Amino acid sequence: MRSTKKSSDRSPNSSPETADRIQQAAIREFAEKGFTKPTIRGIASAAGVSPGLVIHHFGSKEGLRSACDDYVFTAITEAKAANARYSTMAMEIVFADPVMRTNIDYLMKSLLDPSEHGQRYFEHYIDLVEGYLADGFAGYTFRQSTDRRGQAATIAALALAPMMLAGRIQTALGTTDVQDTLTRLAPHLLDLYVNGVLDSIPDVEADTDPNGDDQS
């Protein structure tokens, strides 16, 4: 009797679950060590598979990195949207998930990476913010600018700066880690977005002589 091989008998090494395991191992490796030091062999070992299987699923280290980029960006974007209603508590809720903490570590490494991946990541974030400016985000609406791209880049830079400078800010504030630091900053960032930071601006025309002489 001839036997037929069912799809359920397929080797688990070729399954989507295996690809996901490899990707998650790669995200952890990249988040911890950056993007230069991790190797296909090391990532394969962390995932419990052969190096050849990593190549089978992702083609190369660059292909794996691109897949990780897309996954982490989507995961963080969805987490922010899901928790936006919690306002200043949103970051603390996101950080409570160890997987999301690793994703944020990955994001920080990627933004500081001088390669084209890092640039693509930042521009992708600007694209996302530009969409929020046009369509709103989780019930929030935004003032409009004639230079929406410039506005989006400014907001993106402000939003990402605390993560990129987390170590410096942590030392300045005496906070214990990235989570503590971002949680401390969250209400101030929200206040800055909603109310601005300037209480008044100088009346330049009143204080300056038409001939350029200071009237004070």
PDB file of C-alpha atoms in Angstrom:
ATOM      1  CA  MET A   1       0.000   0.000   0.000  1.00  0.00           C
ATOM      2  CA  ARG A   2       1.385   3.360  -1.006  1.00  0.00           C
ATOM      3  CA  SER A   3       1.492   5.888   1.796  1.00  0.00           C
ATOM      4  CA  THR A   4       0.713   9.547   1.260  1.00  0.00           C
ATOM      5  CA  LYS A   5       2.290  12.308   3.306  1.00  0.00           C
ATOM      6  CA  LYS A   6      -0.241  14.645   4.830  1.00  0.00           C
ATOM      7  CA  SER A   7       0.408  18.343   5.178  1.00  0.00           C
ATOM      8  CA  SER A   8       0.266  17.869   8.955  1.00  0.00           C
ATOM      9  CA  ASP A   9       3.256  15.515   8.673  1.00  0.00           C
ATOM     10  CA  ARG A  10       5.382  18.254   7.155  1.00  0.00           C
ATOM     11  CA  SER A  11       8.643  18.985   8.931  1.00  0.00           C
ATOM     12  CA  PRO A  12       8.164  21.697  11.584  1.00  0.00           C
ATOM     13  CA  ASN A  13      11.383  23.257  10.303  1.00  0.00           C
ATOM     14  CA  SER A  14       9.544  24.588   7.260  1.00  0.00           C
ATOM     15  CA  SER A  15       6.565  25.956   9.178  1.00  0.00           C
ATOM     16  CA  PRO A  16       5.583  29.595   9.742  1.00  0.00           C
ATOM     17  CA  GLU A  17       6.086  28.944  13.447  1.00  0.00           C
ATOM     18  CA  THR A  18       9.751  28.210  12.798  1.00  0.00           C
ATOM     19  CA  ALA A  19      10.158  31.417  10.805  1.00  0.00           C
ATOM     20  CA  ASP A  20       8.536  33.323  13.669  1.00  0.00           C
ATOM     21  CA  ARG A  21      10.880  31.699  16.186  1.00  0.00           C
ATOM     22  CA  ILE A  22      13.889  32.699  14.082  1.00  0.00           C
ATOM     23  CA  GLN A  23      12.593  36.250  13.742  1.00  0.00           C
ATOM     24  CA  GLN A  24      11.965  36.626  17.479  1.00  0.00           C
ATOM     25  CA  ALA A  25      15.449  35.294  18.251  1.00  0.00           C
ATOM     26  CA  ALA A  26      16.926  37.771  15.763  1.00  0.00           C
ATOM     27  CA  ILE A  27      15.020  40.679  17.313  1.00  0.00           C
ATOM     28  CA  ARG A  28      16.408  39.769  20.741  1.00  0.00           C
ATOM     29  CA  GLU A  29      19.946  39.453  19.369  1.00  0.00           C
ATOM     30  CA  PHE A  30      19.771  42.748  17.474  1.00  0.00           C
ATOM     31  CA  ALA A  31      18.142  44.559  20.414  1.00  0.00           C
ATOM     32  CA  GLU A  32      20.890  43.414  22.762  1.00  0.00           C
ATOM     33  CA  LYS A  33      23.968  43.550  20.529  1.00  0.00           C
ATOM     34  CA  GLY A  34      23.166  45.918  17.680  1.00  0.00           C
ATOM     35  CA  PHE A  35      23.221  44.939  14.031  1.00  0.00           C
ATOM     36  CA  THR A  36      26.899  44.274  13.335  1.00  0.00           C
ATOM     37  CA  LYS A  37      27.834  41.660  15.929  1.00  0.00           C
ATOM     38  CA  PRO A  38      24.994  39.130  15.562  1.00  0.00           C
ATOM     39  CA  THR A  39      25.627  36.424  12.965  1.00  0.00           C
ATOM     40  CA  ILE A  40      23.379  34.003  11.122  1.00  0.00           C
ATOM     41  CA  ARG A  41      24.997  31.177  13.084  1.00  0.00           C
ATOM     42  CA  GLY A  42      24.419  32.911  16.417  1.00  0.00           C
ATOM     43  CA  ILE A  43      20.806  33.746  15.601  1.00  0.00           C
ATOM     44  CA  ALA A  44      20.217  30.177  14.441  1.00  0.00           C
ATOM     45  CA  SER A  45      21.643  28.862  17.708  1.00  0.00           C
ATOM     46  CA  ALA A  46      19.402  31.201  19.726  1.00  0.00           C
ATOM     47  CA  ALA A  47      16.389  29.994  17.742  1.00  0.00           C
ATOM     48  CA  GLY A  48      17.374  26.328  18.019  1.00  0.00           C
ATOM     49  CA  VAL A  49      17.627  25.797  14.260  1.00  0.00           C
ATOM     50  CA  SER A  50      20.367  25.352  11.673  1.00  0.00           C
ATOM     51  CA  PRO A  51      21.966  28.346   9.894  1.00  0.00           C
ATOM     52  CA  GLY A  52      20.696  26.922   6.619  1.00  0.00           C
ATOM     53  CA  LEU A  53      17.144  27.166   7.862  1.00  0.00           C
ATOM     54  CA  VAL A  54      17.587  30.876   8.594  1.00  0.00           C
ATOM     55  CA  ILE A  55      18.729  31.372   5.000  1.00  0.00           C
ATOM     56  CA  HIS A  56      15.832  29.221   3.772  1.00  0.00           C
ATOM     57  CA  HIS A  57      13.276  31.486   5.430  1.00  0.00           C
ATOM     58  CA  PHE A  58      14.895  34.923   5.068  1.00  0.00           C
ATOM     59  CA  GLY A  59      17.513  34.665   2.318  1.00  0.00           C
ATOM     60  CA  SER A  60      20.273  36.555   4.118  1.00  0.00           C
ATOM     61  CA  LYS A  61      21.050  38.540   7.249  1.00  0.00           C
ATOM     62  CA  GLU A  62      19.862  41.664   5.403  1.00  0.00           C
ATOM     63  CA  GLY A  63      16.590  39.953   4.545  1.00  0.00           C
ATOM     64  CA  LEU A  64      16.163  38.896   8.156  1.00  0.00           C
ATOM     65  CA  ARG A  65      16.904  42.429   9.341  1.00  0.00           C
ATOM     66  CA  SER A  66      14.292  43.868   6.977  1.00  0.00           C
ATOM     67  CA  ALA A  67      11.686  41.380   8.208  1.00  0.00           C
ATOM     68  CA  CYS A  68      12.511  42.281  11.816  1.00  0.00           C
ATOM     69  CA  ASP A  69      12.269  46.004  10.989  1.00  0.00           C
ATOM     70  CA  ASP A  70       8.781  45.579   9.561  1.00  0.00           C
ATOM     71  CA  TYR A  71       7.604  43.366  12.418  1.00  0.00           C
ATOM     72  CA  VAL A  72       8.852  45.655  15.198  1.00  0.00           C
ATOM     73  CA  PHE A  73       7.522  48.815  13.554  1.00  0.00           C
ATOM     74  CA  THR A  74       4.063  47.285  13.183  1.00  0.00           C
ATOM     75  CA  ALA A  75       4.083  45.846  16.717  1.00  0.00           C
ATOM     76  CA  ILE A  76       5.009  49.177  18.325  1.00  0.00           C
ATOM     77  CA  THR A  77       2.539  51.131  16.181  1.00  0.00           C
ATOM     78  CA  GLU A  78      -0.303  48.770  17.085  1.00  0.00           C
ATOM     79  CA  ALA A  79       0.611  48.829  20.787  1.00  0.00           C
ATOM     80  CA  LYS A  80       0.621  52.638  20.830  1.00  0.00           C
ATOM     81  CA  ALA A  81      -2.777  52.766  19.121  1.00  0.00           C
ATOM     82  CA  ALA A  82      -4.257  50.152  21.458  1.00  0.00           C
ATOM     83  CA  ASN A  83      -3.105  52.018  24.573  1.00  0.00           C
ATOM     84  CA  ALA A  84      -3.438  55.638  23.410  1.00  0.00           C
ATOM     85  CA  ARG A  85      -6.630  56.113  25.429  1.00  0.00           C
ATOM     86  CA  TYR A  86      -4.601  55.690  28.616  1.00  0.00           C
ATOM     87  CA  SER A  87      -2.774  58.927  27.803  1.00  0.00           C
ATOM     88  CA  THR A  88       0.258  59.402  30.071  1.00  0.00           C
ATOM     89  CA  MET A  89       0.016  55.800  31.339  1.00  0.00           C
ATOM     90  CA  ALA A  90       0.303  54.333  27.840  1.00  0.00           C
ATOM     91  CA  MET A  91       4.085  53.973  27.876  1.00  0.00           C
ATOM     92  CA  GLU A  92       4.054  52.256  31.260  1.00  0.00           C
ATOM     93  CA  ILE A  93       1.461  49.775  29.995  1.00  0.00           C
ATOM     94  CA  VAL A  94       3.478  49.052  26.851  1.00  0.00           C
ATOM     95  CA  PHE A  95       6.657  48.510  28.869  1.00  0.00           C
ATOM     96  CA  ALA A  96       4.878  46.033  31.141  1.00  0.00           C
ATOM     97  CA  ASP A  97       5.100  43.540  28.265  1.00  0.00           C
ATOM     98  CA  PRO A  98       8.655  42.081  28.116  1.00  0.00           C
ATOM     99  CA  VAL A  99       8.315  41.430  24.384  1.00  0.00           C
ATOM    100  CA  MET A 100       7.422  45.072  23.771  1.00  0.00           C
ATOM    101  CA  ARG A 101      10.393  46.183  25.872  1.00  0.00           C
ATOM    102  CA  THR A 102      12.624  44.159  23.565  1.00  0.00           C
ATOM    103  CA  ASN A 103      10.901  45.701  20.539  1.00  0.00           C
ATOM    104  CA  ILE A 104      11.562  49.193  21.901  1.00  0.00           C
ATOM    105  CA  ASP A 105      15.221  48.304  22.522  1.00  0.00           C
ATOM    106  CA  TYR A 106      15.353  47.162  18.891  1.00  0.00           C
ATOM    107  CA  LEU A 107      13.760  50.437  17.758  1.00  0.00           C
ATOM    108  CA  MET A 108      16.356  52.449  19.662  1.00  0.00           C
ATOM    109  CA  LYS A 109      19.201  50.452  18.118  1.00  0.00           C
ATOM    110  CA  SER A 110      17.723  50.878  14.642  1.00  0.00           C
ATOM    111  CA  LEU A 111      17.269  54.640  14.925  1.00  0.00           C
ATOM    112  CA  LEU A 112      20.897  55.046  15.970  1.00  0.00           C
ATOM    113  CA  ASP A 113      22.141  52.735  13.218  1.00  0.00           C
ATOM    114  CA  PRO A 114      23.880  54.784  10.467  1.00  0.00           C
ATOM    115  CA  SER A 115      22.909  52.318   7.736  1.00  0.00           C
ATOM    116  CA  GLU A 116      20.124  52.725   5.189  1.00  0.00           C
ATOM    117  CA  HIS A 117      17.963  50.587   7.473  1.00  0.00           C
ATOM    118  CA  GLY A 118      18.085  53.264  10.166  1.00  0.00           C
ATOM    119  CA  GLN A 119      17.227  56.000   7.656  1.00  0.00           C
ATOM    120  CA  ARG A 120      14.371  53.954   6.218  1.00  0.00           C
ATOM    121  CA  TYR A 121      13.049  53.372   9.721  1.00  0.00           C
ATOM    122  CA  PHE A 122      13.022  57.089  10.542  1.00  0.00           C
ATOM    123  CA  GLU A 123      11.385  58.049   7.246  1.00  0.00           C
ATOM    124  CA  HIS A 124       8.789  55.327   7.753  1.00  0.00           C
ATOM    125  CA  TYR A 125       8.010  56.888  11.135  1.00  0.00           C
ATOM    126  CA  ILE A 126       7.619  60.325   9.528  1.00  0.00           C
ATOM    127  CA  ASP A 127       5.240  58.794   6.974  1.00  0.00           C
ATOM    128  CA  LEU A 128       3.205  57.367   9.845  1.00  0.00           C
ATOM    129  CA  VAL A 129       3.031  60.708  11.678  1.00  0.00           C
ATOM    130  CA  GLU A 130       2.078  62.477   8.454  1.00  0.00           C
ATOM    131  CA  GLY A 131      -0.863  60.113   8.163  1.00  0.00           C
ATOM    132  CA  TYR A 132      -1.883  60.859  11.751  1.00  0.00           C
ATOM    133  CA  LEU A 133      -1.799  64.592  11.033  1.00  0.00           C
ATOM    134  CA  ALA A 134      -4.165  64.117   8.122  1.00  0.00           C
ATOM    135  CA  ASP A 135      -6.521  61.529   9.602  1.00  0.00           C
ATOM    136  CA  GLY A 136      -6.128  61.816  13.383  1.00  0.00           C
ATOM    137  CA  PHE A 137      -4.928  59.113  15.762  1.00  0.00           C
ATOM    138  CA  ALA A 138      -6.967  57.161  18.326  1.00  0.00           C
ATOM    139  CA  GLY A 139      -9.375  60.073  18.791  1.00  0.00           C
ATOM    140  CA  TYR A 140      -6.673  62.765  18.824  1.00  0.00           C
ATOM    141  CA  THR A 141      -6.737  65.467  16.137  1.00  0.00           C
ATOM    142  CA  PHE A 142      -3.939  67.808  15.114  1.00  0.00           C
ATOM    143  CA  ARG A 143      -3.481  71.395  13.998  1.00  0.00           C
ATOM    144  CA  GLN A 144      -2.730  71.558  10.296  1.00  0.00           C
ATOM    145  CA  SER A 145       0.301  73.098   8.623  1.00  0.00           C
ATOM    146  CA  THR A 146       0.931  74.102   5.037  1.00  0.00           C
ATOM    147  CA  ASP A 147       4.198  72.160   5.377  1.00  0.00           C
ATOM    148  CA  ARG A 148       2.791  68.865   6.625  1.00  0.00           C
ATOM    149  CA  ARG A 149       5.985  66.928   5.890  1.00  0.00           C
ATOM    150  CA  GLY A 150       8.055  69.383   7.914  1.00  0.00           C
ATOM    151  CA  GLN A 151       5.478  69.280  10.705  1.00  0.00           C
ATOM    152  CA  ALA A 152       5.546  65.477  10.700  1.00  0.00           C
ATOM    153  CA  ALA A 153       9.354  65.386  10.799  1.00  0.00           C
ATOM    154  CA  THR A 154       9.364  67.785  13.760  1.00  0.00           C
ATOM    155  CA  ILE A 155       6.827  65.720  15.710  1.00  0.00           C
ATOM    156  CA  ALA A 156       8.660  62.495  14.860  1.00  0.00           C
ATOM    157  CA  ALA A 157      11.952  63.938  16.101  1.00  0.00           C
ATOM    158  CA  LEU A 158      10.311  65.110  19.328  1.00  0.00           C
ATOM    159  CA  ALA A 159       8.586  61.763  19.872  1.00  0.00           C
ATOM    160  CA  LEU A 160      11.714  59.689  19.257  1.00  0.00           C
ATOM    161  CA  ALA A 161      14.267  61.887  21.027  1.00  0.00           C
ATOM    162  CA  PRO A 162      13.467  60.571  24.539  1.00  0.00           C
ATOM    163  CA  MET A 163      14.201  57.011  23.416  1.00  0.00           C
ATOM    164  CA  MET A 164      17.357  57.954  21.531  1.00  0.00           C
ATOM    165  CA  LEU A 165      18.633  60.033  24.472  1.00  0.00           C
ATOM    166  CA  ALA A 166      17.244  57.773  27.192  1.00  0.00           C
ATOM    167  CA  GLY A 167      20.646  57.109  28.750  1.00  0.00           C
ATOM    168  CA  ARG A 168      21.499  60.805  28.983  1.00  0.00           C
ATOM    169  CA  ILE A 169      18.069  61.707  30.350  1.00  0.00           C
ATOM    170  CA  GLN A 170      18.199  58.839  32.831  1.00  0.00           C
ATOM    171  CA  THR A 171      21.449  60.181  34.273  1.00  0.00           C
ATOM    172  CA  ALA A 172      20.106  63.743  34.411  1.00  0.00           C
ATOM    173  CA  LEU A 173      16.864  62.758  36.162  1.00  0.00           C
ATOM    174  CA  GLY A 174      18.210  59.929  38.291  1.00  0.00           C
ATOM    175  CA  THR A 175      15.666  57.491  36.883  1.00  0.00           C
ATOM    176  CA  THR A 176      16.372  53.767  37.029  1.00  0.00           C
ATOM    177  CA  ASP A 177      15.829  52.569  33.448  1.00  0.00           C
ATOM    178  CA  VAL A 178      14.287  53.429  30.081  1.00  0.00           C
ATOM    179  CA  GLN A 179      10.776  52.573  31.276  1.00  0.00           C
ATOM    180  CA  ASP A 180      11.091  54.803  34.345  1.00  0.00           C
ATOM    181  CA  THR A 181      12.559  57.590  32.224  1.00  0.00           C
ATOM    182  CA  LEU A 182       9.858  57.564  29.534  1.00  0.00           C
ATOM    183  CA  THR A 183       7.098  57.279  32.148  1.00  0.00           C
ATOM    184  CA  ARG A 184       8.522  60.344  33.906  1.00  0.00           C
ATOM    185  CA  LEU A 185       8.591  62.320  30.643  1.00  0.00           C
ATOM    186  CA  ALA A 186       5.157  61.240  29.361  1.00  0.00           C
ATOM    187  CA  PRO A 187       2.969  63.862  31.122  1.00  0.00           C
ATOM    188  CA  HIS A 188       5.357  66.656  30.140  1.00  0.00           C
ATOM    189  CA  LEU A 189       5.362  65.551  26.511  1.00  0.00           C
ATOM    190  CA  LEU A 190       1.564  65.399  26.472  1.00  0.00           C
ATOM    191  CA  ASP A 191       1.370  68.887  27.997  1.00  0.00           C
ATOM    192  CA  LEU A 192       3.828  70.124  25.379  1.00  0.00           C
ATOM    193  CA  TYR A 193       1.745  68.638  22.558  1.00  0.00           C
ATOM    194  CA  VAL A 194      -1.551  70.013  23.885  1.00  0.00           C
ATOM    195  CA  ASN A 195      -0.586  73.379  25.367  1.00  0.00           C
ATOM    196  CA  GLY A 196       2.791  74.241  23.874  1.00  0.00           C
ATOM    197  CA  VAL A 197       5.701  75.477  25.945  1.00  0.00           C
ATOM    198  CA  LEU A 198       5.841  79.269  25.482  1.00  0.00           C
ATOM    199  CA  ASP A 199       3.754  81.471  27.771  1.00  0.00           C
ATOM    200  CA  SER A 200       4.484  84.576  25.701  1.00  0.00           C
ATOM    201  CA  ILE A 201       6.770  85.770  22.930  1.00  0.00           C
ATOM    202  CA  PRO A 202       8.582  89.111  22.694  1.00  0.00           C
ATOM    203  CA  ASP A 203       7.065  91.865  20.586  1.00  0.00           C
ATOM    204  CA  VAL A 204       9.953  92.209  18.174  1.00  0.00           C
ATOM    205  CA  GLU A 205       8.465  95.172  16.285  1.00  0.00           C
ATOM    206  CA  ALA A 206       7.917  97.195  19.466  1.00  0.00           C
ATOM    207  CA  ASP A 207      11.393  96.524  20.808  1.00  0.00           C
ATOM    208  CA  THR A 208      13.349  97.206  17.632  1.00  0.00           C
ATOM    209  CA  ASP A 209      13.996 100.543  15.920  1.00  0.00           C
ATOM    210  CA  PRO A 210      13.329 100.559  12.148  1.00  0.00           C
ATOM    211  CA  ASN A 211      16.982 101.517  11.678  1.00  0.00           C
ATOM    212  CA  GLY A 212      18.089  98.416  13.544  1.00  0.00           C
ATOM    213  CA  ASP A 213      18.854 100.085  16.888  1.00  0.00           C
ATOM    214  CA  ASP A 214      17.652  98.338  20.024  1.00  0.00           C
ATOM    215  CA  GLN A 215      15.175 100.652  21.830  1.00  0.00           C
ATOM    216  CA  SER A 216      15.804  99.133  25.243  1.00  0.00           C
TER     217      SER A 216
END
